[in-house]
mmCIF file of C-alpha atoms in Angstrom:
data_model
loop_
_atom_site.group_PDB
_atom_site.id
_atom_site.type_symbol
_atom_site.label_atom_id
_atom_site.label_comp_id
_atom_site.label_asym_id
_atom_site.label_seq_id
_atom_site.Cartn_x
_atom_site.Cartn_y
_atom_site.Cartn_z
ATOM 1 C CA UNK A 239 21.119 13.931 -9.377
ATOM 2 C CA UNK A 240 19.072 11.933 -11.760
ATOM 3 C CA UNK A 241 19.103 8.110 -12.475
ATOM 4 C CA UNK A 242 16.948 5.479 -14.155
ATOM 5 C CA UNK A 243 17.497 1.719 -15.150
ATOM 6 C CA UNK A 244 16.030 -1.521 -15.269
ATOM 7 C CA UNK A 245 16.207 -4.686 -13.843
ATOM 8 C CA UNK A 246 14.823 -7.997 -15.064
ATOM 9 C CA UNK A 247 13.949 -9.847 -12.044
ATOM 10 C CA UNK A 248 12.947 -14.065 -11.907
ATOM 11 C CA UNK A 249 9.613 -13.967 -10.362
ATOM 12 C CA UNK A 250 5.774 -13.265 -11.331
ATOM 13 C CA UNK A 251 4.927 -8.925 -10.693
ATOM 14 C CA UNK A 252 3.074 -9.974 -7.556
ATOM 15 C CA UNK A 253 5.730 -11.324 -5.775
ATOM 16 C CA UNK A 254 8.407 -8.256 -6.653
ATOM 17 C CA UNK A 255 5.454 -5.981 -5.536
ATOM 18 C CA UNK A 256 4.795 -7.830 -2.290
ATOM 19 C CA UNK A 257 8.914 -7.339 -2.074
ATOM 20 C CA UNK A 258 8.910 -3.757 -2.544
ATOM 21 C CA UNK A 259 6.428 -3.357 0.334
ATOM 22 C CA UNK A 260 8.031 -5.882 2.812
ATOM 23 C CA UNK A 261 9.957 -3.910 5.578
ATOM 24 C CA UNK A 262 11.975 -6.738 6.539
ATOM 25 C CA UNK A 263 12.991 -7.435 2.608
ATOM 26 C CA UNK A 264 14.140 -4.265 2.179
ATOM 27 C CA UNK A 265 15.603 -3.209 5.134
ATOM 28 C CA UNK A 266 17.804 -6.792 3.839
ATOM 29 C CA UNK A 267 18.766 -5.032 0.729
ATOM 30 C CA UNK A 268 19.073 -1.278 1.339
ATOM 31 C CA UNK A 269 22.912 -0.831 1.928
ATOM 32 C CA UNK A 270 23.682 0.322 5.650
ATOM 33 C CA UNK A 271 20.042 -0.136 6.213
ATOM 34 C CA UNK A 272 20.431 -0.107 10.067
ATOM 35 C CA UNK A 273 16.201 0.107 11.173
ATOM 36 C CA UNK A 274 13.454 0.330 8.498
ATOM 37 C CA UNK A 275 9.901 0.156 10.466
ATOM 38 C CA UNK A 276 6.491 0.426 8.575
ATOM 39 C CA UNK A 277 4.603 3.336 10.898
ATOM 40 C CA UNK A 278 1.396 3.231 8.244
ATOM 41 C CA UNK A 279 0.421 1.468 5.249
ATOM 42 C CA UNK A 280 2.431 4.160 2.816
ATOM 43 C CA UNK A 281 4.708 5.694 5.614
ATOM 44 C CA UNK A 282 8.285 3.897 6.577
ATOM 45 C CA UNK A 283 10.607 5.592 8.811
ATOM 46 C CA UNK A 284 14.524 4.429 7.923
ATOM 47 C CA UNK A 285 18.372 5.056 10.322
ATOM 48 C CA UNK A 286 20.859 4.730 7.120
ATOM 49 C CA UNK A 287 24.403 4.972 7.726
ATOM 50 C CA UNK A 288 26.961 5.477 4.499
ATOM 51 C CA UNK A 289 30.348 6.367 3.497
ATOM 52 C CA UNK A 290 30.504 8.678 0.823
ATOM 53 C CA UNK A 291 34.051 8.964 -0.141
ATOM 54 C CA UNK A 292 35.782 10.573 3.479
ATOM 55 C CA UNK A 293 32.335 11.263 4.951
ATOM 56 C CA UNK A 294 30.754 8.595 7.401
ATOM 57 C CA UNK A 295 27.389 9.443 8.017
ATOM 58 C CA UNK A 296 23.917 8.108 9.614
ATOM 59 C CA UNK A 297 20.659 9.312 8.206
ATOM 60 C CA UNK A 298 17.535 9.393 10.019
ATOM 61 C CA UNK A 299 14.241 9.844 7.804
ATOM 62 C CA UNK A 300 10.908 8.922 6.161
ATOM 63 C CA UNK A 301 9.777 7.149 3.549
ATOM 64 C CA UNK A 302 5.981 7.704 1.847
ATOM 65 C CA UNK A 303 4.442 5.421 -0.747
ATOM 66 C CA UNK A 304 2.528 7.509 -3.399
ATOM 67 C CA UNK A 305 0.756 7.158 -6.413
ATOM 68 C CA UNK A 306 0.023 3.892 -5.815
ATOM 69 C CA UNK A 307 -1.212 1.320 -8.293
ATOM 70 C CA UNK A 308 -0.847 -2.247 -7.102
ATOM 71 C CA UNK A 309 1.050 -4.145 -8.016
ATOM 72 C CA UNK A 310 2.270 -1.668 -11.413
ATOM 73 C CA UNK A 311 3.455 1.242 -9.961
ATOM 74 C CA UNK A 312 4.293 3.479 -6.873
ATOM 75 C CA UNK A 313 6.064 7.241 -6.195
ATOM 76 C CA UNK A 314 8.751 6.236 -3.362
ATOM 77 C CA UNK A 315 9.735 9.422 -1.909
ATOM 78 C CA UNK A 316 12.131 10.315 1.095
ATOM 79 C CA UNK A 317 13.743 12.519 2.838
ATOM 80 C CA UNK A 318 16.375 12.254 5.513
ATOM 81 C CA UNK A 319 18.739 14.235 7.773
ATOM 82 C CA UNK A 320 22.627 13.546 8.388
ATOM 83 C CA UNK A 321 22.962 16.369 11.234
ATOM 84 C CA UNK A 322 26.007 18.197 10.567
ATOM 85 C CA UNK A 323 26.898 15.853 7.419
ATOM 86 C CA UNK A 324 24.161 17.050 5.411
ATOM 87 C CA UNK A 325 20.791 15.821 4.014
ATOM 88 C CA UNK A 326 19.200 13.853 1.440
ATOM 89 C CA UNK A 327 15.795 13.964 -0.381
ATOM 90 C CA UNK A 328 14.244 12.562 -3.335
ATOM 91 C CA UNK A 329 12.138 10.266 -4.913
ATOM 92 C CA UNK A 330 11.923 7.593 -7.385
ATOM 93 C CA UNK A 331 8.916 6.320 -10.258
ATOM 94 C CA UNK A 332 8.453 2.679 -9.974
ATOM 95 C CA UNK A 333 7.026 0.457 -12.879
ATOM 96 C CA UNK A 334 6.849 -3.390 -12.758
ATOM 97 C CA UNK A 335 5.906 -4.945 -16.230
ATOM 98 C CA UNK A 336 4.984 -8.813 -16.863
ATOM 99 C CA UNK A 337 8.494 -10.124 -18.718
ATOM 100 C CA UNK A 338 7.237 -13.446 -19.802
ATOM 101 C CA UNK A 339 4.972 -16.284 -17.516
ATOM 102 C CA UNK A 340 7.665 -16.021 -14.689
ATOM 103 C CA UNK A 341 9.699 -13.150 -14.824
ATOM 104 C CA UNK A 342 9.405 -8.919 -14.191
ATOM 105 C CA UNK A 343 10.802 -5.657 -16.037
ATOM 106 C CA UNK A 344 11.353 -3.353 -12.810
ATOM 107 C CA UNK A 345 12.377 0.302 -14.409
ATOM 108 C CA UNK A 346 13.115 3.408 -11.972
ATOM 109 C CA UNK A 347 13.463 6.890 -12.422
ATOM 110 C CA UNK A 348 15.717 8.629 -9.270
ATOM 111 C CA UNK A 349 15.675 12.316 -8.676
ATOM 112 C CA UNK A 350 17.583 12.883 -5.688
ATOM 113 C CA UNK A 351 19.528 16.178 -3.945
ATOM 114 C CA UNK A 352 21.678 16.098 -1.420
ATOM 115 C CA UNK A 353 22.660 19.462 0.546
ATOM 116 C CA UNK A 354 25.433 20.436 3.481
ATOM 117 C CA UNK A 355 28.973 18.941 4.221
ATOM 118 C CA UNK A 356 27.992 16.066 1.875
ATOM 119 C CA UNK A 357 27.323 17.894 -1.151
ATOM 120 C CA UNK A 358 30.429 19.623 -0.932
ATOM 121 C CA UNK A 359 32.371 16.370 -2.064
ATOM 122 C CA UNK A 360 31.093 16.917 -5.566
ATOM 123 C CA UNK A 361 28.084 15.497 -7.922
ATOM 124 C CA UNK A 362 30.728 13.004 -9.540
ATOM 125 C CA UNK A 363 31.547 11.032 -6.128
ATOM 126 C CA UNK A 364 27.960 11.237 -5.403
ATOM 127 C CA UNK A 365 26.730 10.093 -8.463
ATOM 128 C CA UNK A 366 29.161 6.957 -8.782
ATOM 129 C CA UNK A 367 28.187 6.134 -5.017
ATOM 130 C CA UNK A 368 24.258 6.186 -5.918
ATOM 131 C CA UNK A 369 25.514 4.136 -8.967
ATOM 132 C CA UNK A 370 27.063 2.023 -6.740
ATOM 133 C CA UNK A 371 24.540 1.610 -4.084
ATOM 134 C CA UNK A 372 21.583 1.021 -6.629
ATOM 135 C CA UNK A 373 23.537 -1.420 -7.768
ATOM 136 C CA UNK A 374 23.888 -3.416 -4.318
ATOM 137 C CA UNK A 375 20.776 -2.819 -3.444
ATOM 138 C CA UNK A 376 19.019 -4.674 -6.634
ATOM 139 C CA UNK A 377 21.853 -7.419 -6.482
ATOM 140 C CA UNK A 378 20.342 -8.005 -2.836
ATOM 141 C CA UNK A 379 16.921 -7.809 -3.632
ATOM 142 C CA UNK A 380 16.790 -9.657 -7.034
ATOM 143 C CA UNK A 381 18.421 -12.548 -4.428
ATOM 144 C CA UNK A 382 15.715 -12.107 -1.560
ATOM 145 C CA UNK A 383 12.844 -12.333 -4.358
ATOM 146 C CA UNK A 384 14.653 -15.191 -5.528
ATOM 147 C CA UNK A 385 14.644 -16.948 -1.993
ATOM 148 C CA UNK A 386 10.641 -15.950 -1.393
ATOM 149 C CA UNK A 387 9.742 -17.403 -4.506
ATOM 150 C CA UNK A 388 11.347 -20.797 -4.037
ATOM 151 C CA UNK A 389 10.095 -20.689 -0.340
ATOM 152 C CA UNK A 390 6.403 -19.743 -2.267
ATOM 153 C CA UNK A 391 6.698 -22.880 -4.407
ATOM 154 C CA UNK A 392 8.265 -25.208 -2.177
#
């Protein structure tokens, strides 16, 4: 599966990237985040649980920051295991551009694969879900980022 988009977000590039790299913002944001604990300073380990069409499932995994280029760029890139539900691996290219004095372009690229009992449900449900949850997830986060800046400035 493959996915890219962009998001405009209300705040200066330093404050998304300090986002991006707060545990406590994301795990906020990242639907059926359930733990999300920083174990170095480009290593997370995540419990996600989802619903993929019939298919409940709780993924355990890691998370590594590579590539890094603060506060530009970074390679997120995970991998996680739903026991007898399946897995899930991939990675995503993250770019934060200046969008006028107060504002930032966030683009992503997503390359992700899933494999098992969960792949079997076909790449359209799996695809709209991602669609779905990518959506949630910057919905959430352009809010948080939203919240820290007027907690910044106040």
């Amino acid at each position: 599966m493959d996915m890219n988009g962009s998001e405009r977000i209300e705040a200066p590039v330093q404050t998304v990237w300090q986002a991006l790299n707060d545990p406590d913002i994301l795990r906020q944001c990242i639907p059926g985040c359930e733990t999300l604990e920083k174990t170095s300073d480009t290593e997370m380990t995540a419990t996600v649980a989802l619903k993929v069409g019939p298919v409940k499932a709780r993924f355990q995994g890691t998370v590594q920051l590579l590539n890094l280029d603060p506060p530009h760029s970074y390679t997120i890139s995970g991998e996680g295991k739903g026991g007898m539900v399946g897995f899930a691996k991939g990675g995503a290219d993250v770019a934060l551009t200046e969008d006028g004095p107060d504002a930032t372009l966030l683009t992503y690229v997503v390359k992700a694969e899933v494999g098992g009992k969960i792949a079997q449900l076909g790449s359209r449900l799996i695809d709209s879900t991602a669609k779905k949850l990518a959506a949630q997830f910057f919905a959430d986060f352009t809010q948080k980022v939203a919240r820290v800046r007027e907690e910044i400035a106040s």
